[in-house]
Amino acid sequence: MKKGPHEKPPGADPGELKRRIIEFCIQQGADLVGFASVDRWDEEGSVPPEFRPRALFPDTETVIVLGIGMPLPIVETTPSILHKELYDTANIELDQIAFRLVRFLNKLGYPSYYFTRDGYGSLKVLKKRMAAAFGHVKAGYFAGLGTIGLSNNLLTPEFGSRVRLISVFTSARLEPSPMIEKELCIRCLACVKCCPKQAIKPRKDRIVGDLDKIACTEMAQELTRRRCYPCGICTKVCPIGADRKLYKQKSVMKKYLRESEALAADPDDPAYRTWTHVRKYGAWRKDELKEDD
Ligand code: SF4
Ligand code: SF4
């Protein structure tokens, strides 16, 4: 007999269900999968109640957070058409995996829902109301995928902050992933020093810095007009992440820190050629922008 949408599968074992979910997500293309019990939002308390999972989907018991890593050498070209396309592709992939996971869980009898990876229609809208209805960074932290760094990004052991996230809310009660207790951010200040808008300000009383969201969004608006949104320089320069080992990039920090000065002195500086070549094509330079672009 066919199962109705709200029936639990006979003899469903939460451990077995979790294993099947992880297998499904990995097969669909997710790199990271974490599980947050809905109580973590209430226990920690920093997220306003109207932005917590049950305010969006009252049946939520578990939030499953999925991540896709962004290949470091592509992120390093930012701002570029190559980075823009990567960002768009990762977002589409995540939406598709989340949509499929919701349908997978619904068919198993666990009503589920997902919140899209961004959640604003335009940067103009974002600038007017500086928030999405749900935050994946905090969800990723509660799901044990990483810790939140000075830059306000989620830092993961695998990809640092070069990771895109999406959250699936499910009525299935699943064992939560352990949260990462040791801060991954080493307060190296690379994100602060390299941010082109000086939008990240360190604080003495906590790891997470103050973020000037207006300045960051204005940078994004300029890059949108140039056809090479998003910025992501703070994600590029963050030294955390095993992806640096994969790409054998352990001692690249000096290169990041002197990039804007070096390119101002010599736009063809050979040390930066692999990045500047990509930046030259497919997007407007700043000095080429016209009013109607
Ligand atoms: S995205 Fe760019 S402008 Fe925004 S905080 Fe990061 S480095 Fe600064
Ligand atoms: S760049 Fe350095 S200070 Fe900034 S988030 Fe990464 S580790 Fe922390």
PDB file of C-alpha atoms and ligand atoms in Angstrom, residues 148-153 155 161 184-192 200 207 234-235 237-240 253, ligand 2:
ATOM      1  CA  ILE A 148      31.643  32.068  12.890  1.00  0.00           C
ATOM      2  CA  GLY A 149      34.785  34.113  12.277  1.00  0.00           C
ATOM      3  CA  LEU A 150      35.728  37.772  12.620  1.00  0.00           C
ATOM      4  CA  SER A 151      34.488  38.294   9.049  1.00  0.00           C
ATOM      5  CA  ASN A 152      30.959  37.134  10.080  1.00  0.00           C
ATOM      6  CA  ASN A 153      31.358  34.174   7.692  1.00  0.00           C
ATOM      7  CA  LEU A 155      34.530  29.031   8.754  1.00  0.00           C
ATOM      8  CA  SER A 161      34.623  30.342   4.446  1.00  0.00           C
ATOM      9  CA  LEU A 184      38.482  28.176  13.986  1.00  0.00           C
ATOM     10  CA  CYS A 185      39.132  31.903  13.461  1.00  0.00           C
ATOM     11  CA  ILE A 186      42.721  32.718  14.414  1.00  0.00           C
ATOM     12  CA  ARG A 187      42.151  36.514  14.320  1.00  0.00           C
ATOM     13  CA  CYS A 188      44.833  36.940  11.672  1.00  0.00           C
ATOM     14  CA  LEU A 189      42.988  40.097  10.460  1.00  0.00           C
ATOM     15  CA  ALA A 190      43.506  39.230   6.773  1.00  0.00           C
ATOM     16  CA  CYS A 191      39.769  39.758   6.134  1.00  0.00           C
ATOM     17  CA  VAL A 192      39.924  43.153   7.887  1.00  0.00           C
ATOM     18  CA  ILE A 200      34.871  44.475   8.987  1.00  0.00           C
ATOM     19  CA  ILE A 207      35.532  36.829  17.934  1.00  0.00           C
ATOM     20  CA  CYS A 234      37.055  38.116   2.855  1.00  0.00           C
ATOM     21  CA  THR A 235      36.375  34.475   1.916  1.00  0.00           C
ATOM     22  CA  VAL A 237      41.919  35.512   2.007  1.00  0.00           C
ATOM     23  CA  CYS A 238      40.808  33.509   5.043  1.00  0.00           C
ATOM     24  CA  PRO A 239      43.686  31.093   5.811  1.00  0.00           C
ATOM     25  CA  ILE A 240      41.442  28.448   7.382  1.00  0.00           C
ATOM     26  CA  MET A 253      49.105  35.409   2.650  1.00  0.00           C
TER      27      MET A 253
HETATM   28  S1  SF4 B   2      40.674  35.952   7.693  1.00  0.00           S
HETATM   29 FE1  SF4 B   2      41.630  35.558   9.714  1.00  0.00          FE
HETATM   30  S2  SF4 B   2      40.528  36.972  11.099  1.00  0.00           S
HETATM   31 FE2  SF4 B   2      39.316  36.829   9.231  1.00  0.00          FE
HETATM   32  S3  SF4 B   2      37.807  35.215   9.637  1.00  0.00           S
HETATM   33 FE3  SF4 B   2      39.555  34.236   8.628  1.00  0.00          FE
HETATM   34  S4  SF4 B   2      40.886  33.540  10.316  1.00  0.00           S
HETATM   35 FE4  SF4 B   2      39.443  35.011  11.171  1.00  0.00          FE
END
